[in-house]
mmCIF file of C-alpha atoms in Angstrom:
data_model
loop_
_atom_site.group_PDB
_atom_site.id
_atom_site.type_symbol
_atom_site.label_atom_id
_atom_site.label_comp_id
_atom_site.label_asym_id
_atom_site.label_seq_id
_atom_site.Cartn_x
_atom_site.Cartn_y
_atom_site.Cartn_z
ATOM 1 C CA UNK A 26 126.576 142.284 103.379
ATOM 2 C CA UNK A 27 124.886 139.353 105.179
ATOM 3 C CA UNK A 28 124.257 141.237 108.145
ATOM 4 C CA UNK A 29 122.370 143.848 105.730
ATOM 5 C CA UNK A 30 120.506 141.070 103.830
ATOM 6 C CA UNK A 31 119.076 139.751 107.385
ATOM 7 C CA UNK A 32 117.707 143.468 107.779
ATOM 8 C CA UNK A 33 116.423 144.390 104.980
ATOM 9 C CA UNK A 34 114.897 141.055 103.352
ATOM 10 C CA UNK A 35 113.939 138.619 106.207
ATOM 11 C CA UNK A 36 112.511 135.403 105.014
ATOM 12 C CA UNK A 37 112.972 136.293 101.166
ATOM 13 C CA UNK A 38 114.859 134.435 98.857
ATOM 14 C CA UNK A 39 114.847 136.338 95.602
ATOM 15 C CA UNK A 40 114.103 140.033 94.538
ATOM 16 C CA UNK A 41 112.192 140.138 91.520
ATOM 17 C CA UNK A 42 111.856 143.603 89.746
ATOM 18 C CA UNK A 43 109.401 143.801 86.498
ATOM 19 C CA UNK A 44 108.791 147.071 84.585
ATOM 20 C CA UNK A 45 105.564 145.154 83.166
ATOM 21 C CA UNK A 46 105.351 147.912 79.952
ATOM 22 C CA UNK A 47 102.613 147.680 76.997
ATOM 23 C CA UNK A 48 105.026 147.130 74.661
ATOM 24 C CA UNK A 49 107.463 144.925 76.836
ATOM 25 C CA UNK A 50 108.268 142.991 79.968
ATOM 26 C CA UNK A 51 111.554 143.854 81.404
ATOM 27 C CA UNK A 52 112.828 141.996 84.852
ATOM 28 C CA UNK A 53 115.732 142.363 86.919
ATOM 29 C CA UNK A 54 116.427 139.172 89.125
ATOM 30 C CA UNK A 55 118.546 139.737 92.350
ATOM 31 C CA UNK A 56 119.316 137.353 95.366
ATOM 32 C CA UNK A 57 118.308 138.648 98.896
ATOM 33 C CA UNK A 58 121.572 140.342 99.011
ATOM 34 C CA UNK A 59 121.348 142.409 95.838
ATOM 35 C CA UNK A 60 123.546 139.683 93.844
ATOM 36 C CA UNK A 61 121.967 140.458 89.740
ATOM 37 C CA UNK A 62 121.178 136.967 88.902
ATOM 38 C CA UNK A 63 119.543 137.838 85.629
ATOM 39 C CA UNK A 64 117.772 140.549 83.207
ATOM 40 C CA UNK A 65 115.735 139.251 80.943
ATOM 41 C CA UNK A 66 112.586 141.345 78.373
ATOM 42 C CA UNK A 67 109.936 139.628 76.298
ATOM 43 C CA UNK A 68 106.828 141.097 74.424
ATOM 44 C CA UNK A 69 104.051 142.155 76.718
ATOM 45 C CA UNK A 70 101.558 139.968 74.973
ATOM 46 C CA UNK A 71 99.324 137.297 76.122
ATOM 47 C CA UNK A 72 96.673 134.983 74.487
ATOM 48 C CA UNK A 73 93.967 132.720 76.352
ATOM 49 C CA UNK A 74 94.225 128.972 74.305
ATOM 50 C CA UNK A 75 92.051 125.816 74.923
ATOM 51 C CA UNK A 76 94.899 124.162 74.202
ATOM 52 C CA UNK A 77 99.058 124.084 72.642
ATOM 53 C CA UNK A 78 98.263 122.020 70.210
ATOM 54 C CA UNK A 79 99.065 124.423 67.232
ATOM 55 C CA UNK A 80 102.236 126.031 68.826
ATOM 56 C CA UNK A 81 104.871 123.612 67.079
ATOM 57 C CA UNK A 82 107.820 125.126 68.994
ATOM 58 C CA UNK A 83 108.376 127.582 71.542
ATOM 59 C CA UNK A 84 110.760 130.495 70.914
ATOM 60 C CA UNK A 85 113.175 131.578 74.044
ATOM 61 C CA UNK A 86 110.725 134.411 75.403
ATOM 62 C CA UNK A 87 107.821 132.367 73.911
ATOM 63 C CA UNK A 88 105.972 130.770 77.725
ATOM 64 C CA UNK A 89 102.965 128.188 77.840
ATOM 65 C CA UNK A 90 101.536 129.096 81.082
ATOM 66 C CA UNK A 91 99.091 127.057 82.939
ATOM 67 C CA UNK A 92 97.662 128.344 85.855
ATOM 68 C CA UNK A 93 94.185 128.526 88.107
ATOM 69 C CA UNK A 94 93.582 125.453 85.613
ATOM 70 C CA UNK A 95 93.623 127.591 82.346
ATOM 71 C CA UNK A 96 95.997 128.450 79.443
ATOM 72 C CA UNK A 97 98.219 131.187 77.952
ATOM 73 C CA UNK A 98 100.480 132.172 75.555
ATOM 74 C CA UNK A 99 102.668 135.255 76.768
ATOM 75 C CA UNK A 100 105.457 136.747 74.890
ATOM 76 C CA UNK A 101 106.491 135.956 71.363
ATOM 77 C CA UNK A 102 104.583 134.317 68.535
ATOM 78 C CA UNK A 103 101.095 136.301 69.097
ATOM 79 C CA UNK A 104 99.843 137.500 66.217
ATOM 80 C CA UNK A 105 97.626 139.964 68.172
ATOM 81 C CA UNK A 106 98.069 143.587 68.753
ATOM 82 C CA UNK A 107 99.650 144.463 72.088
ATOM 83 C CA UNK A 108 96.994 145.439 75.673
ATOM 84 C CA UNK A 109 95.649 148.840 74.633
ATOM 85 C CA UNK A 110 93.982 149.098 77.882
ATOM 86 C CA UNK A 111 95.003 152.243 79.503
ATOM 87 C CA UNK A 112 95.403 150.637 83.274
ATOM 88 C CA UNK A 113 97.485 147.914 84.469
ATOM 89 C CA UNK A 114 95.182 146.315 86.548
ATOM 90 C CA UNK A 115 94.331 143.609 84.340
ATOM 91 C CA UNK A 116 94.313 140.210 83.903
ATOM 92 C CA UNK A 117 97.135 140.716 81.112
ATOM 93 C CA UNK A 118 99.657 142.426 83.730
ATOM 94 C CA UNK A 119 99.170 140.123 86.384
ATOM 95 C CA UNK A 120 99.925 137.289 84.022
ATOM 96 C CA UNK A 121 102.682 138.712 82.641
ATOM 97 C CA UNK A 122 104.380 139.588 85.746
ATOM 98 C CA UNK A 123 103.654 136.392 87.109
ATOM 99 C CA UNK A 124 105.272 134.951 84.189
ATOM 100 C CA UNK A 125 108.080 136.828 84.907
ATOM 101 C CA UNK A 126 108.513 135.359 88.221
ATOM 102 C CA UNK A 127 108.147 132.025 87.394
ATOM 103 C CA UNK A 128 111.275 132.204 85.238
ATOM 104 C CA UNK A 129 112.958 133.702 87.648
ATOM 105 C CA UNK A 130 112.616 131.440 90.563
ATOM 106 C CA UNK A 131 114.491 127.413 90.595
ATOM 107 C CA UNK A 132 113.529 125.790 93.884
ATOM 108 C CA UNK A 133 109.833 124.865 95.097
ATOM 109 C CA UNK A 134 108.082 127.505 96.996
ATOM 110 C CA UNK A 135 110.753 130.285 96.740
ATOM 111 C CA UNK A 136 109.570 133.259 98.970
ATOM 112 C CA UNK A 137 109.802 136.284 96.597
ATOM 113 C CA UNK A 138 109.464 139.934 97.161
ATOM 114 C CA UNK A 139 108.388 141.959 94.226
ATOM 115 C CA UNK A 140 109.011 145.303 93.217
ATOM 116 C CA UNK A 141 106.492 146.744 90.573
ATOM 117 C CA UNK A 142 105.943 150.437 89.075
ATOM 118 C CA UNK A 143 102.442 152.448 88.605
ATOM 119 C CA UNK A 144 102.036 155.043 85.498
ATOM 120 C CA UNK A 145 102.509 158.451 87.002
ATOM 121 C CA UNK A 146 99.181 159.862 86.883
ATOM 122 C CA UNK A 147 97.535 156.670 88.601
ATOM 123 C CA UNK A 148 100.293 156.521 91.024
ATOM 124 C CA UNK A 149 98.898 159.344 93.241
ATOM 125 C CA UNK A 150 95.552 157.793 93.148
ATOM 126 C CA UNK A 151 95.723 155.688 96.403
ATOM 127 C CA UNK A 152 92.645 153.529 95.749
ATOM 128 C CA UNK A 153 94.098 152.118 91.802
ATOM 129 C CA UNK A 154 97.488 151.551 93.187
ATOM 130 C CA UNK A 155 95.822 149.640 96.015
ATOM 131 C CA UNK A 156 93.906 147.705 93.874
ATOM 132 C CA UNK A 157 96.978 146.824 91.773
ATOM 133 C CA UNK A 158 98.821 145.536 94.781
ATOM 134 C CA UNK A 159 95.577 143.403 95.866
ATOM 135 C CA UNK A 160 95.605 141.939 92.028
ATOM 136 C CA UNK A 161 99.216 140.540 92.141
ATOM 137 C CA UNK A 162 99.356 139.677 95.689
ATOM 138 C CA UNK A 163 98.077 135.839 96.773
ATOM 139 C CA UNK A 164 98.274 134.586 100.280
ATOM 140 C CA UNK A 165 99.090 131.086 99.508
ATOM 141 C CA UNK A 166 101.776 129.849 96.830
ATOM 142 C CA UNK A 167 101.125 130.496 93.202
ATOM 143 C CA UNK A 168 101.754 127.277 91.749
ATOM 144 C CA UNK A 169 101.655 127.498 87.843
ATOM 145 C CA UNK A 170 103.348 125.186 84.533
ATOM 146 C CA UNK A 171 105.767 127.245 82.439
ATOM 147 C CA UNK A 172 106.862 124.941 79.247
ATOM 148 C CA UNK A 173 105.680 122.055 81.197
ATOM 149 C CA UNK A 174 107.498 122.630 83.870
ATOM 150 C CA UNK A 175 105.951 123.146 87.522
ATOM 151 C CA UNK A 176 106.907 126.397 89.301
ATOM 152 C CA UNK A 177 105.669 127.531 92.342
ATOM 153 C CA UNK A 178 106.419 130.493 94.885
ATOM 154 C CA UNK A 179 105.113 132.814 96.959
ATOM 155 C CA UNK A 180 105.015 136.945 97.140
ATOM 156 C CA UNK A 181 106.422 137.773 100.895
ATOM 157 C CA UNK A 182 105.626 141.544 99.670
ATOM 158 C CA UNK A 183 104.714 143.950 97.481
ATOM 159 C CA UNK A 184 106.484 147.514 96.291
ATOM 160 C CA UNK A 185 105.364 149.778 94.258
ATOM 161 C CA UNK A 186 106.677 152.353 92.804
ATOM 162 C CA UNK A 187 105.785 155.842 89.856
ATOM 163 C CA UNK A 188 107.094 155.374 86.870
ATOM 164 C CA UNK A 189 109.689 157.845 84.864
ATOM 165 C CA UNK A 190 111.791 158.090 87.839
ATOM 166 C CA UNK A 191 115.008 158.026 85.922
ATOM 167 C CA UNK A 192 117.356 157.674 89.126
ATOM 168 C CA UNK A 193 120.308 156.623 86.846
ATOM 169 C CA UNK A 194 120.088 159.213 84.053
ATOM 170 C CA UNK A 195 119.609 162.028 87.023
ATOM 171 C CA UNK A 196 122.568 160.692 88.622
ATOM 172 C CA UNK A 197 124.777 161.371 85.581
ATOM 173 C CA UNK A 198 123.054 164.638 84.956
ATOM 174 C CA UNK A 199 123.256 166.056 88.775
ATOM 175 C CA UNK A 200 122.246 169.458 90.359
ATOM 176 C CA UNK A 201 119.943 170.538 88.092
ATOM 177 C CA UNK A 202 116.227 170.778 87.528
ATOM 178 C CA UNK A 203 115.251 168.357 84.811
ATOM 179 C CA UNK A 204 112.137 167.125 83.026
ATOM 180 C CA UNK A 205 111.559 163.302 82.444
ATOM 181 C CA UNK A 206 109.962 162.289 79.411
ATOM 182 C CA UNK A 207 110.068 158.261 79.825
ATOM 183 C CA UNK A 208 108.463 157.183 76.493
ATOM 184 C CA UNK A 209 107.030 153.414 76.727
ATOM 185 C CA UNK A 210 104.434 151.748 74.784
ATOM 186 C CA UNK A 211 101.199 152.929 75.857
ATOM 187 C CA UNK A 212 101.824 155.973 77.639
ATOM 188 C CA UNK A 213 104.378 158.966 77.924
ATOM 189 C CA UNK A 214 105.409 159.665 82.015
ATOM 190 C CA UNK A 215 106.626 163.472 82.307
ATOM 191 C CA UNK A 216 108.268 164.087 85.624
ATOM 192 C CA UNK A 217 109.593 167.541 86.695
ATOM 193 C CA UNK A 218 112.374 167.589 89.351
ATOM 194 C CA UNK A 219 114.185 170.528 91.207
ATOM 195 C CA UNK A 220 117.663 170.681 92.126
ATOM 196 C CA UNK A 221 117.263 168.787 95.152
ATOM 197 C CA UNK A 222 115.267 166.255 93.620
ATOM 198 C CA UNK A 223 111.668 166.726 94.620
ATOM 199 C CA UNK A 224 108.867 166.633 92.565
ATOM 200 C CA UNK A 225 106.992 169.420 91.175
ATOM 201 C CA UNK A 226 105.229 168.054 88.481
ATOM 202 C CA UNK A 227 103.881 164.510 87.171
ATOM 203 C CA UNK A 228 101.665 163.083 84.720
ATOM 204 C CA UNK A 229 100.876 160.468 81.763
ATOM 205 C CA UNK A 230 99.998 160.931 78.722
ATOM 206 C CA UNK A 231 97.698 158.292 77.020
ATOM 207 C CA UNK A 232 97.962 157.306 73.441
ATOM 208 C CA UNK A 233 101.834 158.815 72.915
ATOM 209 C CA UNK A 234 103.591 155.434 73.064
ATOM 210 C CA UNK A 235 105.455 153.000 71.126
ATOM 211 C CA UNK A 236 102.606 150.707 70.682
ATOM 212 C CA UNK A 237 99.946 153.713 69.314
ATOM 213 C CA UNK A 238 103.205 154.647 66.802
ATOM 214 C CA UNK A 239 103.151 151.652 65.280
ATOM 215 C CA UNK A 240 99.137 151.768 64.820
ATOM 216 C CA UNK A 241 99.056 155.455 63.563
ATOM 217 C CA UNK A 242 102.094 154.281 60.754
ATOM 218 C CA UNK A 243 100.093 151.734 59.733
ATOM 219 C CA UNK A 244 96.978 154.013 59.556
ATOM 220 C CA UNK A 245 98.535 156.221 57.491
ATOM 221 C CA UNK A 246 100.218 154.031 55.098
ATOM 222 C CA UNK A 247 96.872 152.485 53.989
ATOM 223 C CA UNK A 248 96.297 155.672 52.861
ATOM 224 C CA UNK A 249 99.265 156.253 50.608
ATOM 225 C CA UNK A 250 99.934 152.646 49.318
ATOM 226 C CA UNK A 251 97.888 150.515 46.450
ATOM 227 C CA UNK A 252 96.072 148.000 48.502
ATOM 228 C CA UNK A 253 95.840 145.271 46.464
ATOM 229 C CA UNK A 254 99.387 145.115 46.103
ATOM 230 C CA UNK A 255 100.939 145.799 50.006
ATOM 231 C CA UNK A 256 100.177 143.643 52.523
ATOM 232 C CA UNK A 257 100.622 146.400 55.484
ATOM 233 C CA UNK A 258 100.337 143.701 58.112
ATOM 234 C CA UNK A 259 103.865 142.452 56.928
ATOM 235 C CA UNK A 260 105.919 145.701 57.547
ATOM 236 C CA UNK A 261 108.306 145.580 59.980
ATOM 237 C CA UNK A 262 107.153 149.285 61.274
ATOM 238 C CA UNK A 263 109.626 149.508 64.164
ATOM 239 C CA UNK A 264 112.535 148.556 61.379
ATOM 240 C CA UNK A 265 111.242 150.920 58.985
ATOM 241 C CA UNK A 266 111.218 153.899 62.299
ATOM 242 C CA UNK A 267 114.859 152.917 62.842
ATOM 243 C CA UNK A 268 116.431 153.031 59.501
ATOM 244 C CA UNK A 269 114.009 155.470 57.970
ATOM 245 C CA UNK A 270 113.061 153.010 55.171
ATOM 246 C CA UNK A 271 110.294 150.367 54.693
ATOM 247 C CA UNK A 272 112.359 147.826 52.943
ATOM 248 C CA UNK A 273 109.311 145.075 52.319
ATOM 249 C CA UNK A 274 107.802 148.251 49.896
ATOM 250 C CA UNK A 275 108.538 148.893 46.635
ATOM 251 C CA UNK A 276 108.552 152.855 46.346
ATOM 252 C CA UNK A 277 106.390 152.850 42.893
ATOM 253 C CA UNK A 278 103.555 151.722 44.812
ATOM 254 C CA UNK A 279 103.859 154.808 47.511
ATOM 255 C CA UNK A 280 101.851 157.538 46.007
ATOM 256 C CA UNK A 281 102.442 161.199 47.318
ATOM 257 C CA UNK A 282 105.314 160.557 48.831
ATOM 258 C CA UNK A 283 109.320 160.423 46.421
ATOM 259 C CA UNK A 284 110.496 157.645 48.497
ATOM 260 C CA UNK A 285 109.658 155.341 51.418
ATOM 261 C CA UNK A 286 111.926 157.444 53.787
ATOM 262 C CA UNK A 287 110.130 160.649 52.838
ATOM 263 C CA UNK A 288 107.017 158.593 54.598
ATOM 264 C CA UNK A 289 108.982 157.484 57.060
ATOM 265 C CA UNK A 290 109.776 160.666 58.576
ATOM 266 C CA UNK A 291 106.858 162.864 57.719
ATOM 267 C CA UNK A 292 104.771 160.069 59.601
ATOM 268 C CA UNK A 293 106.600 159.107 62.818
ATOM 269 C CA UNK A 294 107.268 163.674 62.975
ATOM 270 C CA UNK A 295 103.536 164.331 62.668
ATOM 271 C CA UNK A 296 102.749 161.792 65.320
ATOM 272 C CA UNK A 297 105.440 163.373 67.914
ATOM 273 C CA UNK A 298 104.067 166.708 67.235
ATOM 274 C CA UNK A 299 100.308 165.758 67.388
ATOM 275 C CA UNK A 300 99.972 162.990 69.979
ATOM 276 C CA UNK A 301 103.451 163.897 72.223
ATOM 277 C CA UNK A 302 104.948 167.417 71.973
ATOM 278 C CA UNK A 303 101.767 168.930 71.338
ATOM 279 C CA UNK A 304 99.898 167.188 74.154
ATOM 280 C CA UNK A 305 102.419 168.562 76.355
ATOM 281 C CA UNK A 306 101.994 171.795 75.458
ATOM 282 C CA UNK A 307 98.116 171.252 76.436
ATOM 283 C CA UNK A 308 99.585 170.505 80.131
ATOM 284 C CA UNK A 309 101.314 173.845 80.201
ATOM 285 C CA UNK A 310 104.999 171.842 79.119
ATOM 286 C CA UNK A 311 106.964 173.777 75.883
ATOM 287 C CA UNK A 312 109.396 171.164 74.933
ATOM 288 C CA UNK A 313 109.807 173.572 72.159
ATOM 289 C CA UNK A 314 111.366 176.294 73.997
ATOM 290 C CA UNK A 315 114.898 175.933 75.374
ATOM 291 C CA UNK A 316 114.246 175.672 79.160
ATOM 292 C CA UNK A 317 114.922 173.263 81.678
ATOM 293 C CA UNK A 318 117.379 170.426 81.231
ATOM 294 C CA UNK A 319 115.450 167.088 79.306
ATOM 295 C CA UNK A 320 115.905 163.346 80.176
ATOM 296 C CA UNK A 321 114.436 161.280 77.910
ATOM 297 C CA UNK A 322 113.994 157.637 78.942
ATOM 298 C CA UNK A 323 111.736 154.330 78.304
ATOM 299 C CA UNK A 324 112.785 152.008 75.397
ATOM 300 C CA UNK A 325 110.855 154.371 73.118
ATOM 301 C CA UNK A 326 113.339 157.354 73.474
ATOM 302 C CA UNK A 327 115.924 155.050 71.972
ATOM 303 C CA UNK A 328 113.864 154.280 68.647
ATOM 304 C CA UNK A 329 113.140 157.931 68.261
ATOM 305 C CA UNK A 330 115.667 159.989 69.441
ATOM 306 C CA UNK A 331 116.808 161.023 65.921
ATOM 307 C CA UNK A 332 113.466 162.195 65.689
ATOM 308 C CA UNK A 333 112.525 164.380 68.488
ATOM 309 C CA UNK A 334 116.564 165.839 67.900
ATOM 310 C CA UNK A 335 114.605 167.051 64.485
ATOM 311 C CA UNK A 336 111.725 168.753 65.945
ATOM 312 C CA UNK A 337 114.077 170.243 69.148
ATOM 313 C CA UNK A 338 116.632 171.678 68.108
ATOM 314 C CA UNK A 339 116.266 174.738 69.891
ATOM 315 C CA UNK A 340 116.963 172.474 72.434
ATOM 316 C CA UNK A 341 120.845 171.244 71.086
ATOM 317 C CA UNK A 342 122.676 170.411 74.142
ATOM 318 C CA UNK A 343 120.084 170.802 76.330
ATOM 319 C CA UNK A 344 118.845 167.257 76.175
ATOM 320 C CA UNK A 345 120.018 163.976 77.014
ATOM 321 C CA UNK A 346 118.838 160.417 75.794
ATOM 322 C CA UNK A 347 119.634 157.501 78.510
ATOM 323 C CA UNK A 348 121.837 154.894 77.374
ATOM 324 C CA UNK A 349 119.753 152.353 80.051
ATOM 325 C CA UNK A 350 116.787 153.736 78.893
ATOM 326 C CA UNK A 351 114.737 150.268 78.176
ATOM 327 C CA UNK A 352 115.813 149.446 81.797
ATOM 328 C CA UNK A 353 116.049 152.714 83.848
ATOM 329 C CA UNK A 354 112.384 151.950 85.040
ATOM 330 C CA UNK A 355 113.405 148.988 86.698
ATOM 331 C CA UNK A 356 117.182 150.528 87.918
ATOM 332 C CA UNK A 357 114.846 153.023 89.745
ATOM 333 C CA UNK A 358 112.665 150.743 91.378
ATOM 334 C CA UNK A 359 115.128 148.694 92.827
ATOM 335 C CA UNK A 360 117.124 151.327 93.688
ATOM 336 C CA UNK A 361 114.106 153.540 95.578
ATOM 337 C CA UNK A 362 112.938 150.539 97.406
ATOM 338 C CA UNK A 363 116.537 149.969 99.104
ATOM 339 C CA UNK A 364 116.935 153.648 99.448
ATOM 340 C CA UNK A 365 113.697 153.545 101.392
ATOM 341 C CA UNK A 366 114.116 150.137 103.562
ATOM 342 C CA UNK A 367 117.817 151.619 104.501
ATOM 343 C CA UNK A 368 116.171 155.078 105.053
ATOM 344 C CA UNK A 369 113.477 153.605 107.546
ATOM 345 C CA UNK A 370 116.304 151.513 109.681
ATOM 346 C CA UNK A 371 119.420 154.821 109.292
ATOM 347 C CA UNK A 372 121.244 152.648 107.072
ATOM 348 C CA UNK A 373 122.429 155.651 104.538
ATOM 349 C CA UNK A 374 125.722 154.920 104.053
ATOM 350 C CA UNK A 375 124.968 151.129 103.368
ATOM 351 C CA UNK A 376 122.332 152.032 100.773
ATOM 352 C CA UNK A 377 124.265 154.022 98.981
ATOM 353 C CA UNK A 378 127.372 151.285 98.952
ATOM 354 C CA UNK A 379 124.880 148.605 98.054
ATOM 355 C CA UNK A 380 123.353 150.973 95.602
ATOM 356 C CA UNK A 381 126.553 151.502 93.852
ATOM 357 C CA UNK A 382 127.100 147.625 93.682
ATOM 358 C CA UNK A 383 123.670 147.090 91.900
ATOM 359 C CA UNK A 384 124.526 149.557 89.170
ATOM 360 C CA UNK A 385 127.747 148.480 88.720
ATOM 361 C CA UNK A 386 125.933 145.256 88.465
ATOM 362 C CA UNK A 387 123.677 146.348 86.077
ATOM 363 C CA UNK A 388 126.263 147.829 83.880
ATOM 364 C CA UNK A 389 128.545 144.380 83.581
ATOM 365 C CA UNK A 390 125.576 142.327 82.772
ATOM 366 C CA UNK A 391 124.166 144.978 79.967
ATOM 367 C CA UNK A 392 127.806 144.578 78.452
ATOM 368 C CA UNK A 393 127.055 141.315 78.431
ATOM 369 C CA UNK A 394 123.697 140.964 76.874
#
């Protein structure tokens, strides 16, 4: 394994993977030689402040950040909606993934290699994608405060990869042609693979994620609820998706609707069928119709599963929802970019031994978590 990490990461000392989402961050930390040193998510939101002076405490995936001699609050305790900005080459991103560096390097300086993803549809546009890579690359070391606490390191190199990949969930689902739908918080990725794994189809979809949900169910609960009485900004919406009840409501103020679940479900279903399934069907893609073989993926596809099961069901058994789903983003990216470096150098058979050492990896610390 040495002998492989002198080949394939000269002059690196950690591997940092980030899946930098709009709804969150999630990051894989390896050594050079593919050793999982941590996996860590926090909210994908970020706040310019003059100063910390009214943050009393800070929260485990709540991060002070001073850097380029200004201030930021990324992660938990923003008030603020989430980046609705359809690109990712943004100021918020960067931050973010820089963030997500900083806590995962220990020693001054540490030379990092970072592996990133791209939303399908701006992944084949050669110009964005290079401008992405230019926005998170620095040629001297990125010293910033995290806490209070002085990090510094410096990005040896840059991958990047499409998002909606789903490498893991195709593995367990082999030899057939499959559709991706990798739900996340701004956007939906749709991938369409063959049996040997090629693609014959990509795209995004703006507007269809997590993030845009949670807007829409707010939208429409305004309309249905006595105004002076709900405060709408207090509902848990993501709780009330998951167990199909807004428990901060009391039903008698819910007009139209027999009970909070009845909203519930009617909402989040109208919203998969206007803004998802339908949209789909705009791009020539019947999720409707029993066809090819469905992955879905991206920590959406968890929250909502019960729900798209509803509107599919011509599609019983033909569907499968990743159990790594939050995470398969990053799983791929890691795992493409050592398929590719062993590729280049005829190192198959180690790629796929190391491969099968990150995921098993992967799996123990999940367990864990």
């Amino acid at each position: 394994m040495e002998e492989i990490k002198i080949m394939l990461n000269l002059n690196v000392d950690k591997i940092v993977v980030v899946d930098s989402g709009k709804n969150s961050i999630k990051v894989f930390t390896f050594s050079s030689d593919y050793e999982l040193l941590d996996i860590s998510v926090f909210p994908s939101k970020s706040k310019k402040k003059r100063n910390f002076a009214d943050i009393d405490s800070s929260g485990e995936n709540q991060f002070k950040i001073e850097i380029d001699n200004e201030k930021y609050l990324i992660g938990e305790g923003i008030p603020d909606n989430y980046n609705f900005e359809t690109t990712k080459n943004n100021l918020h991103h960067k931050l973010c993934i820089y963030t997500a560096i900083a806590n995962s390097v220990v020693g001054k300086n540490e030379k990092v290699k970072l592996i990133v993803g791209y939303p399908s549809s701006d992944f084949t546009n050669e110009t964005k994608r290079n401008e992405y890579v230019d926005l998170l690359k620095s040629d001297k070391v990125v010293e910033m405060k995290v806490n209070g606490k002085d990090k510094s390191f410096l990005i040896k190199n840059i991958s990047v990869y499409p998002e909606g990949i789903a490498l893991k969930p195709r593995m367990i689902n082999p030899n057939k042609v499959v559709q991706i739908v990798d739900l996340g918080g701004q956007n939906l990725n749709y991938r369409l693979y063959d049996l040997k794994g090629n693609t014959l189809n990509s795209f995004s979809l703006d507007k269809a994620g997590i993030n845009h949900l949670e807007e829409y169910f707010r939208t429409q609960l305004r309309k249905f609820v006595e105004a002076d009485k709900v405060d709408i900004s207090s509902i848990d919406v993501l709780g009330a998706i998951k167990n199909k009840e807004i428990k901060e409501l009391n039903p008698n103020y819910l007009t139209a609707y027999k009970s909070t679940e009845e909203f519930v479900v009617d909402t989040v279903l109208s919203f998969l069928e206007n803004q998802i399934l339908g949209q789909l069907i705009s791009k020539g893609i019947n999720l409707y119709q029993r066809g090819n073989f469905i992955i879905f993926t991206g920590g959406g596809s968890l929250l909502l599963n019960p729900y798209f099961k509803m509107l599919l069901e011509n599609n019983e058994g033909n569907m499968y929802f990743s159990s790594t789903a939050q995470f398969d983003n990053c799983i791929s990216y890691v795992i493409k970019d050592l398929g590719d470096m062993c590729k280049s150098r005829g190192l198959l058979k180690e790629a796929s031994v190391i491969g099968q050492k990150i995921l098993n990896e992967i799996d123990t610390l999940l367990l864990k978590k």
